[in-house]
mmCIF file of C-alpha atoms in Angstrom:
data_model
loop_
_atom_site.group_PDB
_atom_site.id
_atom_site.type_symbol
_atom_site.label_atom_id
_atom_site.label_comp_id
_atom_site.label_asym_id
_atom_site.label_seq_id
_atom_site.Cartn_x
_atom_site.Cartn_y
_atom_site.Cartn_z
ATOM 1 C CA UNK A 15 0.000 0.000 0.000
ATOM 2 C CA UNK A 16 1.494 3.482 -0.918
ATOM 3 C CA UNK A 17 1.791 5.945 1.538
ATOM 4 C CA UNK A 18 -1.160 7.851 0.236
ATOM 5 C CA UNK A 19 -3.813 4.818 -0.022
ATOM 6 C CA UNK A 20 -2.460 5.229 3.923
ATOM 7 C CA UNK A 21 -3.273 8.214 4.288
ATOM 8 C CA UNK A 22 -6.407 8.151 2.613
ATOM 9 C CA UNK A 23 -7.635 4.983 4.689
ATOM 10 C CA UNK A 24 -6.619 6.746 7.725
ATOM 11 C CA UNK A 25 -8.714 9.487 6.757
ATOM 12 C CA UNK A 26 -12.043 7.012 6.647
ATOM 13 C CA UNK A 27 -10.810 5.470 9.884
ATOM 14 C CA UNK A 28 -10.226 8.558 11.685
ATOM 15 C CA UNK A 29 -13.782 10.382 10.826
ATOM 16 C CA UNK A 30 -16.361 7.782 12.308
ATOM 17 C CA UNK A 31 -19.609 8.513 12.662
ATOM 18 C CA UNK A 32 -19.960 11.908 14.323
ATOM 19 C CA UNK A 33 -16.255 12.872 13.349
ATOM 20 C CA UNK A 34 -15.653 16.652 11.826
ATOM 21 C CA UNK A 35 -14.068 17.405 8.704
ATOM 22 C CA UNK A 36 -10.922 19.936 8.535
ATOM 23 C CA UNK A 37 -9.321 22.066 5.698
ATOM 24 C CA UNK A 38 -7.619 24.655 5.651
ATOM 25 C CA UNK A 39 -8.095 28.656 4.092
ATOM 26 C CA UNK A 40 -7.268 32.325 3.741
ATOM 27 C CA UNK A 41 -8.560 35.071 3.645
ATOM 28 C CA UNK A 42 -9.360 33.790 -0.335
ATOM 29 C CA UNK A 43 -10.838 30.744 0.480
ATOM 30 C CA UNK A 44 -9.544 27.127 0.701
ATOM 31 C CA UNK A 45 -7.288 25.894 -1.940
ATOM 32 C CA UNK A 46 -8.142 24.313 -5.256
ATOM 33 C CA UNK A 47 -4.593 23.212 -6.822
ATOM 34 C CA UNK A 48 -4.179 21.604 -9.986
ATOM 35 C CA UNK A 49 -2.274 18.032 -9.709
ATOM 36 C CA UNK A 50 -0.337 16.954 -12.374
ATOM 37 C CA UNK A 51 -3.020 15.784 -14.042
ATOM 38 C CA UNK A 52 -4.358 19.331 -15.017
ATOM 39 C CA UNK A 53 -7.631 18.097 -12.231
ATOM 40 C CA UNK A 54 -8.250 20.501 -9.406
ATOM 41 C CA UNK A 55 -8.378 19.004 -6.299
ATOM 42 C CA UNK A 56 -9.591 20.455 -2.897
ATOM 43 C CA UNK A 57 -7.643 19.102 0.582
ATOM 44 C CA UNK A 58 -9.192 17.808 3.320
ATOM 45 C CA UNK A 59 -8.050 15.966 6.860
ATOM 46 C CA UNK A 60 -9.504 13.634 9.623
ATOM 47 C CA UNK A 61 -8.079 15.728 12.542
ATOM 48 C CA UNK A 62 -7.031 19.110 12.978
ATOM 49 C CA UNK A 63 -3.162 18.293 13.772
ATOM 50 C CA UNK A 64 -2.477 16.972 10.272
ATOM 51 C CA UNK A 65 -3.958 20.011 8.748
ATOM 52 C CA UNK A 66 -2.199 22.249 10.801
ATOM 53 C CA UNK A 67 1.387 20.295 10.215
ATOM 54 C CA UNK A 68 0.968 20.815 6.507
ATOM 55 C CA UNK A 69 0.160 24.912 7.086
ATOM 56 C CA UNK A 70 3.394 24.526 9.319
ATOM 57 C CA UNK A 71 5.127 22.585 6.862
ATOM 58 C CA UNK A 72 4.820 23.606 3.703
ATOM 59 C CA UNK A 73 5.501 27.270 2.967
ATOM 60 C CA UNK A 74 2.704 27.595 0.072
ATOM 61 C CA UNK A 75 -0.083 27.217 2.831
ATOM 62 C CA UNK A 76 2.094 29.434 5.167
ATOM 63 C CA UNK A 77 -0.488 31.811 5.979
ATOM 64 C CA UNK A 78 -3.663 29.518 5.990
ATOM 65 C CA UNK A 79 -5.696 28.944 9.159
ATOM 66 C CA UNK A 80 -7.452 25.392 10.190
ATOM 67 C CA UNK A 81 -10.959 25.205 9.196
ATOM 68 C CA UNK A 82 -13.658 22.869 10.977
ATOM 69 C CA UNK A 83 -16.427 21.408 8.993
ATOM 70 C CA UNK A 84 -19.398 19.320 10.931
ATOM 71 C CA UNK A 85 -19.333 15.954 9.134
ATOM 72 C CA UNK A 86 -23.118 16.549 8.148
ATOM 73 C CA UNK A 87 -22.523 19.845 6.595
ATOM 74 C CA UNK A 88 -19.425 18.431 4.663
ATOM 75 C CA UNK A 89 -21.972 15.537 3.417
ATOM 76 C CA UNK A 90 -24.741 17.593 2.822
ATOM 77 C CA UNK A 91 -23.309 20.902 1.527
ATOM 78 C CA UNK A 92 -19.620 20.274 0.789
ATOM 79 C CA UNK A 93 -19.690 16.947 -1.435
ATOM 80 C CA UNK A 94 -22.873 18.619 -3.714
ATOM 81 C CA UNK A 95 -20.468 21.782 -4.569
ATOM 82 C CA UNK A 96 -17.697 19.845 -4.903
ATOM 83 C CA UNK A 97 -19.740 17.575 -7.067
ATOM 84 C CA UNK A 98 -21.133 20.400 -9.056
ATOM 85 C CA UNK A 99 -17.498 22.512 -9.513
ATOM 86 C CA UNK A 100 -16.236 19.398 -10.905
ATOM 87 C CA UNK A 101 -13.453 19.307 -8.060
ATOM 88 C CA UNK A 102 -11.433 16.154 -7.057
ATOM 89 C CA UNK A 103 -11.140 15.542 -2.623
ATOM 90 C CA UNK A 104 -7.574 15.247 -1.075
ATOM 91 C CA UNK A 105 -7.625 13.343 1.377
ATOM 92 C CA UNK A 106 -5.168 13.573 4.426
ATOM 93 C CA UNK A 107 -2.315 15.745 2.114
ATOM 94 C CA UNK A 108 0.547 15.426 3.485
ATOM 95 C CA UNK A 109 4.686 15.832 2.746
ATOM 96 C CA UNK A 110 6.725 18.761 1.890
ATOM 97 C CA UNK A 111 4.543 19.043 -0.634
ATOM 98 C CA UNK A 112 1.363 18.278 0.452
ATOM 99 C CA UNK A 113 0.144 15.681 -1.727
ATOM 100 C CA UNK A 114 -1.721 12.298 -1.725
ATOM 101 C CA UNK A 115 -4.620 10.776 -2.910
ATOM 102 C CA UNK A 116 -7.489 12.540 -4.237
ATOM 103 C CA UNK A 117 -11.019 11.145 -4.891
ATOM 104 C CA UNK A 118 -13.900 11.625 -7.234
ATOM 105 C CA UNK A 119 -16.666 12.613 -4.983
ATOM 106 C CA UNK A 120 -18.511 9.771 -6.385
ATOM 107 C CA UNK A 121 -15.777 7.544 -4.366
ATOM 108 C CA UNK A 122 -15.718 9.011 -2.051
ATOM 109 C CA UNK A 123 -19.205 9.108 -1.273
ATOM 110 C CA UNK A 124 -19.655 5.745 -1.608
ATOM 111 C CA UNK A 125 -17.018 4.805 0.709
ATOM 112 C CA UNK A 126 -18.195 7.078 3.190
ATOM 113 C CA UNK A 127 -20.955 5.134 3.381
ATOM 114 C CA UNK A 128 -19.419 1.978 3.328
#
């Protein structure tokens, strides 16, 4: 298993039930880059600490601040604009870089629900 199927099964593990989302932002919003792929993909984490380590990290996010989403609002608000923008989840970034696997939100849906 790579290090970002890992990550990304960490990030299902981590959530549970009642669990909260957690991206990160500016004062523009949160983050949309393109992977090498040309697909934009927004990041996501299962716990605050591993979103904040990447704004530590990795000097693009520098000046980004944690954001908290309630797991119900990510479902029900979140994964429809996401859906609709035509934008690829990241799940659990992480590295210099802050990279790893991203998901349709198709796949990720369904394995939410798992």
């Amino acid at each position: 298993m790579s290090t970002s199927s890992a990550h990304a099964d960490a990030f299902f593990r981590e959530l549970g039930l009642d669990g909260s989302v957690w991206t990160i932002e500016d004062d523009e919003g949160v983050p949309a880059p393109r992977g090498t792929d040309g697909a934009r993909a927004m990041p996501f984490w299962s716990r605050e600490s591993r979103a904040r380590r990447v704004i530590e990290n990795v000097p693009a996010y520098a000046g980004f601040r944690t954001r908290e989403i309630p797991r119900a609002e990510f479902e029900f608000r979140w994964l429809p604009g996401l859906s609709a923008d035509g934008l690829l989840i990241g799940l659990n970034w992480a590295g210099d870089r802050a990279t790893g696997f991203d998901s349709t939100v198709a796949d990720f849906t369904a394995r939410l629900n798992a």
